[in-house]
PDB file of C-alpha atoms in Angstrom:
ATOM      1  CA  MET W   1      45.230 -12.143-109.796  1.00 51.00           C
ATOM      2  CA  ALA W   2      45.142 -15.391-107.880  1.00 51.00           C
ATOM      3  CA  SER W   3      44.351 -15.445-104.130  1.00 56.00           C
ATOM      4  CA  ILE W   4      47.159 -16.211-101.802  1.00 54.00           C
ATOM      5  CA  PHE W   5      45.005 -18.932-100.257  1.00 52.00           C
ATOM      6  CA  SER W   6      44.396 -20.815-103.511  1.00 57.00           C
ATOM      7  CA  GLU W   7      46.044 -24.178-104.013  1.00 58.00           C
ATOM      8  CA  ASN W   8      47.654 -22.987-107.313  1.00 62.00           C
ATOM      9  CA  TRP W   9      49.508 -20.276-105.476  1.00 60.00           C
ATOM     10  CA  THR W  10      50.642 -22.780-102.844  1.00 65.00           C
ATOM     11  CA  ASP W  11      51.858 -25.210-105.568  1.00 65.00           C
ATOM     12  CA  ILE W  12      53.781 -22.403-107.280  1.00 63.00           C
ATOM     13  CA  VAL W  13      55.502 -21.313-104.056  1.00 65.00           C
ATOM     14  CA  PHE W  14      56.467 -24.862-103.011  1.00 61.00           C
ATOM     15  CA  SER W  15      57.324 -26.038-106.597  1.00 61.00           C
ATOM     16  CA  GLY W  16      60.598 -27.848-106.528  1.00 60.00           C
ATOM     17  CA  ARG W  17      60.789 -27.732-102.724  1.00 63.00           C
ATOM     18  CA  ASN W  18      60.277 -30.257 -99.985  1.00 61.00           C
ATOM     19  CA  GLN W  19      56.491 -30.486 -99.645  1.00 60.00           C
ATOM     20  CA  GLU W  20      56.740 -32.886 -96.720  1.00 62.00           C
ATOM     21  CA  TYR W  21      57.685 -29.897 -94.603  1.00 60.00           C
ATOM     22  CA  GLY W  22      54.965 -28.735 -92.204  1.00 61.00           C
ATOM     23  CA  ALA W  23      54.603 -25.289 -93.693  1.00 66.00           C
ATOM     24  CA  PHE W  24      53.200 -26.738 -96.929  1.00 61.00           C
ATOM     25  CA  GLU W  25      50.306 -28.381 -95.057  1.00 66.00           C
ATOM     26  CA  LEU W  26      49.594 -25.208 -93.084  1.00 65.00           C
ATOM     27  CA  ARG W  27      49.491 -23.103 -96.267  1.00 66.00           C
ATOM     28  CA  ARG W  28      47.293 -25.501 -98.126  1.00 65.00           C
ATOM     29  CA  ASN W  29      44.724 -25.840 -95.197  1.00 68.00           C
ATOM     30  CA  SER W  30      44.867 -22.240 -94.075  1.00 71.00           C
ATOM     31  CA  ALA W  31      41.595 -21.237 -95.756  1.00 72.00           C
ATOM     32  CA  ARG W  32      39.645 -24.021 -94.078  1.00 76.00           C
ATOM     33  CA  ASN W  33      41.168 -23.224 -90.645  1.00 77.00           C
ATOM     34  CA  VAL W  34      40.229 -19.538 -91.001  1.00 79.00           C
ATOM     35  CA  LEU W  35      36.624 -20.407 -91.779  1.00 82.00           C
ATOM     36  CA  ILE W  36      36.357 -22.753 -88.787  1.00 86.00           C
ATOM     37  CA  ALA W  37      37.844 -20.140 -86.486  1.00 83.00           C
ATOM     38  CA  CYS W  38      35.429 -17.483 -87.760  1.00 85.00           C
ATOM     39  CA  GLY W  39      32.453 -19.788 -87.206  1.00 83.00           C
ATOM     40  CA  ILE W  40      33.495 -20.597 -83.637  1.00 90.00           C
ATOM     41  CA  GLY W  41      34.020 -16.900 -82.870  1.00 85.00           C
ATOM     42  CA  VAL W  42      30.641 -15.916 -84.251  1.00 84.00           C
ATOM     43  CA  SER W  43      28.948 -18.665 -82.198  1.00 85.00           C
ATOM     44  CA  PHE W  44      30.509 -17.497 -78.887  1.00 84.00           C
ATOM     45  CA  PHE W  45      29.633 -13.872 -79.720  1.00 85.00           C
ATOM     46  CA  ALA W  46      25.980 -14.801 -80.349  1.00 82.00           C
ATOM     47  CA  ILE W  47      25.777 -16.770 -77.083  1.00 84.00           C
ATOM     48  CA  GLY W  48      27.264 -13.905 -75.092  1.00 82.00           C
ATOM     49  CA  VAL W  49      24.852 -11.369 -76.556  1.00 81.00           C
ATOM     50  CA  SER W  50      21.745 -13.493 -76.037  1.00 78.00           C
ATOM     51  CA  ALA W  51      22.653 -14.753 -72.482  1.00 77.00           C
ATOM     52  CA  PRO W  52      20.912 -11.839 -70.553  1.00 78.00           C
ATOM     53  CA  TYR W  53      17.754 -12.291 -72.583  1.00 73.00           C
ATOM     54  CA  ILE W  54      17.673 -16.034 -71.930  1.00 75.00           C
ATOM     55  CA  ALA W  55      18.234 -15.445 -68.182  1.00 72.00           C
ATOM     56  CA  SER W  56      15.378 -12.923 -68.022  1.00 68.00           C
ATOM     57  CA  LEU W  57      13.033 -15.398 -69.681  1.00 65.00           C
ATOM     58  CA  LEU W  58      13.917 -18.065 -67.123  1.00 63.00           C
ATOM     59  CA  ALA W  59      13.502 -15.670 -64.170  1.00 59.00           C
ATOM     60  CA  GLU W  60      10.091 -14.389 -65.357  1.00 54.00           C
ATOM     61  CA  ALA W  61       8.628 -17.804 -65.954  1.00 46.00           C
ATOM     62  CA  PRO W  62       4.923 -17.626 -64.891  1.00 51.00           C
ATOM     63  CA  GLU W  63       3.762 -19.673 -61.972  1.00 53.00           C
ATOM     64  CA  VAL W  64       1.589 -22.525 -62.986  1.00 46.00           C
ATOM     65  CA  VAL W  65      -1.599 -22.722 -60.931  1.00 51.00           C
ATOM     66  CA  VAL W  66      -3.689 -25.846 -61.183  1.00 46.00           C
ATOM     67  CA  PRO W  67      -7.347 -25.006 -60.464  1.00 56.00           C
ATOM     68  CA  MET W  68      -9.163 -27.341 -58.142  1.00 55.00           C
ATOM     69  CA  ASP W  69     -12.866 -27.684 -57.900  1.00 55.00           C
ATOM     70  CA  PHE W  70     -13.836 -28.413 -54.281  1.00 49.00           C
ATOM     71  CA  GLU W  71     -17.501 -27.897 -54.854  1.00 54.00           C
ATOM     72  CA  ASN W  72     -17.878 -30.982 -57.024  1.00 52.00           C
ATOM     73  CA  GLU W  73     -15.649 -33.145 -54.832  1.00 55.00           C
ATOM     74  CA  ALA W  74     -17.614 -35.837 -53.152  1.00 62.00           C
ATOM     75  CA  LEU W  75     -17.218 -36.037 -49.367  1.00 68.00           C
ATOM     76  CA  PRO W  76     -17.352 -39.406 -47.636  1.00 72.00           C
ATOM     77  CA  PRO W  77     -20.529 -39.995 -45.614  1.00 76.00           C
ATOM     78  CA  PRO W  78     -20.197 -39.750 -41.763  1.00 75.00           C
ATOM     79  CA  GLU W  79     -19.885 -42.939 -39.792  1.00 75.00           C
ATOM     80  CA  PRO W  80     -23.203 -44.211 -38.440  1.00 77.00           C
ATOM     81  CA  ILE W  81     -23.847 -43.830 -34.704  1.00 74.00           C
ATOM     82  CA  ASP W  82     -24.373 -47.042 -32.819  1.00 72.00           C
ATOM     83  CA  PRO W  83     -27.313 -46.453 -30.408  1.00 74.00           C
ATOM     84  CA  THR W  84     -26.385 -49.537 -28.387  1.00 77.00           C
ATOM     85  CA  ALA W  85     -22.838 -48.312 -27.621  1.00 74.00           C
ATOM     86  CA  PRO W  86     -22.487 -47.231 -23.956  1.00 78.00           C
ATOM     87  CA  PRO W  87     -21.540 -43.610 -23.238  1.00 78.00           C
ATOM     88  CA  PRO W  88     -17.908 -42.908 -22.201  1.00 79.00           C
ATOM     89  CA  PRO W  89     -17.270 -43.111 -18.439  1.00 81.00           C
ATOM     90  CA  PRO W  90     -17.193 -39.768 -16.517  1.00 81.00           C
ATOM     91  CA  PRO W  91     -13.806 -38.402 -15.415  1.00 80.00           C
ATOM     92  CA  PRO W  92     -12.697 -39.428 -11.930  1.00 78.00           C
ATOM     93  CA  PRO W  93     -13.449 -36.875  -9.124  1.00 76.00           C
ATOM     94  CA  PRO W  94     -10.534 -34.790  -7.797  1.00 74.00           C
ATOM     95  CA  PRO W  95      -8.854 -36.102  -4.644  1.00 71.00           C
ATOM     96  CA  PRO W  96     -10.191 -34.641  -1.358  1.00 68.00           C
ATOM     97  CA  LEU W  97      -8.259 -32.006   0.528  1.00 63.00           C
ATOM     98  CA  GLN W  98      -5.942 -33.292   3.238  1.00 61.00           C
ATOM     99  CA  SER W  99      -5.693 -31.520   6.557  1.00 57.00           C
ATOM    100  CA  THR W 100      -2.198 -30.343   7.434  1.00 60.00           C
ATOM    101  CA  ILE W 101      -0.835 -28.008  10.090  1.00 59.00           C
ATOM    102  CA  LYS W 102       2.278 -25.969   9.480  1.00 60.00           C
ATOM    103  CA  PHE W 103       4.374 -25.009  12.472  1.00 58.00           C
ATOM    104  CA  VAL W 104       6.031 -21.597  12.522  1.00 58.00           C
ATOM    105  CA  ALA W 105       9.101 -21.005  14.674  1.00 60.00           C
ATOM    106  CA  PRO W 106       8.391 -19.293  18.008  1.00 64.00           C
ATOM    107  CA  VAL W 107       8.575 -15.515  17.981  1.00 61.00           C
ATOM    108  CA  ILE W 108       9.880 -13.526  20.942  1.00 60.00           C
ATOM    109  CA  VAL W 109       7.667 -10.489  21.409  1.00 57.00           C
ATOM    110  CA  GLU W 110       9.154  -7.431  23.022  1.00 56.00           C
ATOM    111  CA  GLU W 111      11.663  -6.906  25.792  1.00 55.00           C
ATOM    112  CA  VAL W 112      10.464  -6.255  29.316  1.00 49.00           C
ATOM    113  CA  GLU W 113      10.832  -2.712  30.597  1.00 55.00           C
ATOM    114  CA  PRO W 114      13.681  -2.121  33.094  1.00 51.00           C
ATOM    115  CA  ASP W 115      12.850  -1.869  36.799  1.00 53.00           C
ATOM    116  CA  GLU W 116      12.526   1.512  38.414  1.00 52.00           C
ATOM    117  CA  ILE W 117      15.761   2.947  39.755  1.00 53.00           C
ATOM    118  CA  PRO W 118      15.692   2.937  43.593  1.00 59.00           C
ATOM    119  CA  PRO W 119      16.427   6.201  45.441  1.00 60.00           C
ATOM    120  CA  ALA W 120      19.896   6.946  46.799  1.00 62.00           C
ATOM    121  CA  GLN W 121      20.848   5.685  50.262  1.00 63.00           C
ATOM    122  CA  GLU W 122      21.236   9.237  51.607  1.00 63.00           C
ATOM    123  CA  GLU W 123      17.545   9.855  51.132  1.00 62.00           C
ATOM    124  CA  PHE W 124      16.672   7.207  53.776  1.00 58.00           C
ATOM    125  CA  VAL W 125      18.445   9.089  56.583  1.00 58.00           C
ATOM    126  CA  ASP W 126      15.927   9.883  59.394  1.00 60.00           C
ATOM    127  CA  LYS W 127      13.108   8.474  57.264  1.00 60.00           C
ATOM    128  CA  THR W 128      11.009   5.333  57.402  1.00 59.00           C
ATOM    129  CA  SER W 129      10.496   3.312  54.272  1.00 59.00           C
ATOM    130  CA  ALA W 130       6.933   3.033  52.987  1.00 58.00           C
ATOM    131  CA  GLU W 131       4.934   2.371  49.836  1.00 58.00           C
ATOM    132  CA  THR W 132       4.442   6.102  49.110  1.00 59.00           C
ATOM    133  CA  THR W 133       6.373   9.287  49.837  1.00 61.00           C
ATOM    134  CA  VAL W 134       4.731  11.488  52.482  1.00 60.00           C
ATOM    135  CA  GLU W 135       6.038  14.770  53.911  1.00 61.00           C
ATOM    136  CA  GLY W 136       6.249  14.266  57.707  1.00 59.00           C
ATOM    137  CA  ASP W 137       5.310  16.732  60.475  1.00 60.00           C
ATOM    138  CA  PRO W 138       8.416  17.760  62.416  1.00 59.00           C
ATOM    139  CA  ASP W 139       6.190  18.780  65.411  1.00 60.00           C
ATOM    140  CA  GLY W 140       4.324  15.488  65.492  1.00 58.00           C
ATOM    141  CA  VAL W 141       4.642  12.629  67.958  1.00 57.00           C
ATOM    142  CA  ASP W 142       7.710  10.386  67.687  1.00 59.00           C
ATOM    143  CA  LEU W 143       6.309   6.933  66.873  1.00 55.00           C
ATOM    144  CA  SER W 144       9.413   5.269  68.246  1.00 59.00           C
ATOM    145  CA  LEU W 145       8.262   6.207  71.774  1.00 59.00           C
ATOM    146  CA  LEU W 146       5.067   4.196  71.340  1.00 57.00           C
ATOM    147  CA  GLU W 147       4.815   0.621  72.462  1.00 62.00           C
ATOM    148  CA  GLY W 148       4.249  -2.195  70.059  1.00 59.00           C
ATOM    149  CA  THR W 149       5.460  -2.555  66.487  1.00 59.00           C
ATOM    150  CA  GLY W 150       3.837   0.475  64.984  1.00 54.00           C
ATOM    151  CA  ASP W 151       7.006   1.686  63.260  1.00 56.00           C
ATOM    152  CA  LYS W 152       8.109  -1.752  62.081  1.00 59.00           C
ATOM    153  CA  VAL W 153       7.968  -2.456  58.379  1.00 60.00           C
ATOM    154  CA  ILE W 154       5.709  -5.409  57.611  1.00 60.00           C
ATOM    155  CA  ASP W 155       7.150  -7.650  54.891  1.00 62.00           C
ATOM    156  CA  GLU W 156       4.796  -8.106  51.968  1.00 62.00           C
ATOM    157  CA  PRO W 157       4.618 -11.444  50.128  1.00 63.00           C
ATOM    158  CA  GLU W 158       7.097 -11.558  47.264  1.00 68.00           C
ATOM    159  CA  VAL W 159       5.496 -11.292  43.828  1.00 72.00           C
ATOM    160  CA  GLU W 160       7.049 -13.601  41.260  1.00 77.00           C
ATOM    161  CA  GLN W 161       8.592 -11.656  38.365  1.00 88.00           C
ATOM    162  CA  VAL W 162       7.896 -12.908  34.854  1.00 89.00           C
ATOM    163  CA  PHE W 163      10.581 -12.252  32.240  1.00 92.00           C
ATOM    164  CA  ARG W 164      10.378 -12.207  28.485  1.00 90.00           C
ATOM    165  CA  ILE W 165      14.119 -12.374  27.698  1.00 91.00           C
ATOM    166  CA  VAL W 166      16.601 -14.071  29.993  1.00 91.00           C
ATOM    167  CA  GLU W 167      20.157 -15.298  29.752  1.00 91.00           C
ATOM    168  CA  GLN W 168      19.073 -18.908  29.238  1.00 91.00           C
ATOM    169  CA  MET W 169      15.683 -19.213  27.529  1.00 92.00           C
ATOM    170  CA  PRO W 170      13.393 -22.194  28.352  1.00 93.00           C
ATOM    171  CA  VAL W 171      13.941 -25.260  26.167  1.00 93.00           C
ATOM    172  CA  PHE W 172      11.364 -27.818  25.044  1.00 93.00           C
ATOM    173  CA  PRO W 173      12.452 -31.435  25.700  1.00 92.00           C
ATOM    174  CA  GLY W 174      14.633 -32.273  22.746  1.00 91.00           C
ATOM    175  CA  GLY W 175      14.833 -28.725  21.331  1.00 90.00           C
ATOM    176  CA  ASP W 176      12.876 -26.813  18.711  1.00 89.00           C
ATOM    177  CA  GLY W 177      12.756 -29.779  16.350  1.00 89.00           C
ATOM    178  CA  GLU W 178      10.892 -31.872  18.911  1.00 92.00           C
ATOM    179  CA  LEU W 179       8.561 -28.970  19.591  1.00 91.00           C
ATOM    180  CA  GLN W 180       7.637 -28.871  15.894  1.00 89.00           C
ATOM    181  CA  LYS W 181       7.009 -32.629  15.887  1.00 91.00           C
ATOM    182  CA  TYR W 182       4.844 -32.354  19.010  1.00 92.00           C
ATOM    183  CA  LEU W 183       2.639 -29.645  17.498  1.00 91.00           C
ATOM    184  CA  ALA W 184       2.366 -31.440  14.147  1.00 89.00           C
ATOM    185  CA  ASN W 185       1.456 -34.797  15.706  1.00 91.00           C
ATOM    186  CA  ASN W 186      -0.943 -33.553  18.387  1.00 92.00           C
ATOM    187  CA  THR W 187      -2.812 -30.728  16.697  1.00 91.00           C
ATOM    188  CA  LYS W 188      -6.095 -31.852  15.107  1.00 91.00           C
ATOM    189  CA  TYR W 189      -7.765 -29.727  12.446  1.00 91.00           C
ATOM    190  CA  PRO W 190     -11.345 -28.987  13.658  1.00 91.00           C
ATOM    191  CA  ALA W 191     -13.918 -30.554  11.343  1.00 90.00           C
ATOM    192  CA  VAL W 192     -16.107 -27.433  11.252  1.00 91.00           C
ATOM    193  CA  ALA W 193     -13.184 -25.230  10.279  1.00 89.00           C
ATOM    194  CA  ARG W 194     -12.085 -27.693   7.624  1.00 89.00           C
ATOM    195  CA  GLU W 195     -15.548 -27.907   6.039  1.00 90.00           C
ATOM    196  CA  ASN W 196     -15.770 -24.098   5.894  1.00 91.00           C
ATOM    197  CA  ASP W 197     -12.204 -23.685   4.476  1.00 90.00           C
ATOM    198  CA  ILE W 198     -11.030 -21.623   7.458  1.00 90.00           C
ATOM    199  CA  GLU W 199      -7.233 -21.116   7.614  1.00 91.00           C
ATOM    200  CA  GLY W 200      -4.888 -18.857   9.522  1.00 91.00           C
ATOM    201  CA  THR W 201      -2.228 -18.530  12.234  1.00 91.00           C
ATOM    202  CA  VAL W 202      -3.088 -18.592  15.926  1.00 92.00           C
ATOM    203  CA  TYR W 203      -0.622 -16.990  18.368  1.00 95.00           C
ATOM    204  CA  VAL W 204      -0.662 -18.552  21.846  1.00 93.00           C
ATOM    205  CA  GLU W 205       1.199 -16.950  24.767  1.00 95.00           C
ATOM    206  CA  PHE W 206       2.036 -18.874  27.932  1.00 94.00           C
ATOM    207  CA  VAL W 207       4.337 -18.719  30.949  1.00 94.00           C
ATOM    208  CA  ILE W 208       6.963 -21.382  31.788  1.00 94.00           C
ATOM    209  CA  ASP W 209       7.438 -21.154  35.532  1.00 94.00           C
ATOM    210  CA  LYS W 210      10.463 -21.984  37.642  1.00 92.00           C
ATOM    211  CA  LEU W 211       9.634 -25.704  37.549  1.00 92.00           C
ATOM    212  CA  GLY W 212       9.213 -25.775  33.743  1.00 92.00           C
ATOM    213  CA  SER W 213       5.421 -26.157  33.776  1.00 93.00           C
ATOM    214  CA  VAL W 214       3.261 -24.415  31.145  1.00 93.00           C
ATOM    215  CA  THR W 215       0.901 -21.971  32.850  1.00 93.00           C
ATOM    216  CA  LYS W 216      -1.334 -18.985  32.033  1.00 93.00           C
ATOM    217  CA  ALA W 217      -1.814 -20.011  28.397  1.00 93.00           C
ATOM    218  CA  LYS W 218      -3.965 -17.636  26.346  1.00 94.00           C
ATOM    219  CA  VAL W 219      -4.637 -16.721  22.726  1.00 93.00           C
ATOM    220  CA  VAL W 220      -3.192 -13.287  21.958  1.00 93.00           C
ATOM    221  CA  ARG W 221      -4.101 -13.281  18.260  1.00 92.00           C
ATOM    222  CA  GLY W 222      -6.800 -15.642  17.041  1.00 90.00           C
ATOM    223  CA  VAL W 223      -8.418 -16.594  13.729  1.00 90.00           C
ATOM    224  CA  ASP W 224     -11.539 -18.636  14.488  1.00 91.00           C
ATOM    225  CA  SER W 225     -13.049 -19.918  17.712  1.00 91.00           C
ATOM    226  CA  TYR W 226     -12.524 -23.541  16.672  1.00 92.00           C
ATOM    227  CA  LEU W 227      -8.901 -23.011  15.611  1.00 92.00           C
ATOM    228  CA  ASP W 228      -8.175 -20.906  18.708  1.00 93.00           C
ATOM    229  CA  LYS W 229      -9.582 -23.560  21.027  1.00 93.00           C
ATOM    230  CA  GLU W 230      -7.528 -26.356  19.393  1.00 93.00           C
ATOM    231  CA  ALA W 231      -4.290 -24.361  19.523  1.00 92.00           C
ATOM    232  CA  LEU W 232      -4.888 -23.530  23.199  1.00 94.00           C
ATOM    233  CA  ARG W 233      -5.597 -27.182  23.998  1.00 94.00           C
ATOM    234  CA  VAL W 234      -2.342 -28.390  22.404  1.00 94.00           C
ATOM    235  CA  VAL W 235      -0.253 -25.782  24.234  1.00 93.00           C
ATOM    236  CA  LYS W 236      -1.783 -26.590  27.633  1.00 93.00           C
ATOM    237  CA  ALA W 237      -1.043 -30.281  27.090  1.00 93.00           C
ATOM    238  CA  MET W 238       2.684 -29.691  26.509  1.00 93.00           C
ATOM    239  CA  PRO W 239       5.134 -31.691  28.630  1.00 94.00           C
ATOM    240  CA  GLN W 240       7.371 -30.014  31.192  1.00 93.00           C
ATOM    241  CA  TRP W 241      10.044 -27.688  29.757  1.00 94.00           C
ATOM    242  CA  LYS W 242      13.560 -26.980  30.993  1.00 93.00           C
ATOM    243  CA  PRO W 243      13.052 -23.666  32.823  1.00 93.00           C
ATOM    244  CA  GLY W 244      14.853 -20.470  31.910  1.00 93.00           C
ATOM    245  CA  LYS W 245      17.600 -18.973  34.049  1.00 93.00           C
ATOM    246  CA  GLN W 246      18.622 -15.447  34.935  1.00 91.00           C
ATOM    247  CA  ASN W 247      21.799 -14.866  36.973  1.00 91.00           C
ATOM    248  CA  GLY W 248      22.034 -18.611  37.513  1.00 90.00           C
ATOM    249  CA  LYS W 249      18.532 -18.944  39.035  1.00 92.00           C
ATOM    250  CA  GLU W 250      15.384 -20.475  37.566  1.00 93.00           C
ATOM    251  CA  VAL W 251      12.824 -17.794  36.659  1.00 94.00           C
ATOM    252  CA  SER W 252       9.452 -17.638  34.976  1.00 94.00           C
ATOM    253  CA  VAL W 253       9.530 -16.674  31.275  1.00 94.00           C
ATOM    254  CA  THR W 254       6.777 -15.678  28.874  1.00 94.00           C
ATOM    255  CA  TYR W 255       6.825 -17.573  25.581  1.00 91.00           C
ATOM    256  CA  THR W 256       4.800 -17.141  22.350  1.00 92.00           C
ATOM    257  CA  VAL W 257       4.127 -19.906  19.806  1.00 91.00           C
ATOM    258  CA  PRO W 258       2.465 -19.307  16.398  1.00 91.00           C
ATOM    259  CA  ILE W 259       0.490 -22.327  15.071  1.00 90.00           C
ATOM    260  CA  LYS W 260      -0.498 -22.100  11.410  1.00 90.00           C
ATOM    261  CA  PHE W 261      -3.509 -24.028  10.123  1.00 90.00           C
ATOM    262  CA  VAL W 262      -3.348 -24.655   6.344  1.00 88.00           C
ATOM    263  CA  LEU W 263      -5.616 -26.797   4.117  1.00 85.00           C
ATOM    264  CA  GLN W 264      -3.830 -28.645   1.303  1.00 77.00           C
TER     265      GLN W 264
END
């Protein structure tokens, strides 16, 4: 029996018919087309099956290490030393310390204690004022009968009261800014203290009297004898201040100035 794909079978089927029709060409070339299709299918199947294996071979490719022999490598000889070349210059010395004085704003110490409360007016009935309280003798001699001024109160010289806080505090000529400039321009760092790296803050207390003059200056907290002496000298040389006022009257006021000596 002849195969349906043989050319004889195709000629028998299309005998006496129009062989220019497309079906005749398809029938006659059908065997070749089937073989080509099978070959292509087998090729794609083989590639799909072997793809994981090929990928694993590429991923597990060994690393190539090129050995290097450093022992036999020739090193270049060191450069010769020129004995006539001068040595490099030494580094420059650090700049010397400069003397500076830092001014700290004045600090008001503590408030003065209030005055003692005077006794009531009724307590002075039939009594003579005195410095101390003494119980009198009712049977004694009445001093008013004696001649002279024995019972007269002798006025004592008035003692000037010094305040620490008043309604209007004393003011340096030009204000606090000018006070800072005065201390910075007129204070000299003692050479002995500078050479021995002595630093610190000296507190100087003084009284500005009713006329604005600086009096009774003293060091209340010192650091070194040289620094204390210089701070005291600058304070005593201050110009006249504007005096402080209490109840509209000029009064004496205690003032404290800290002067800080710092080496930079």
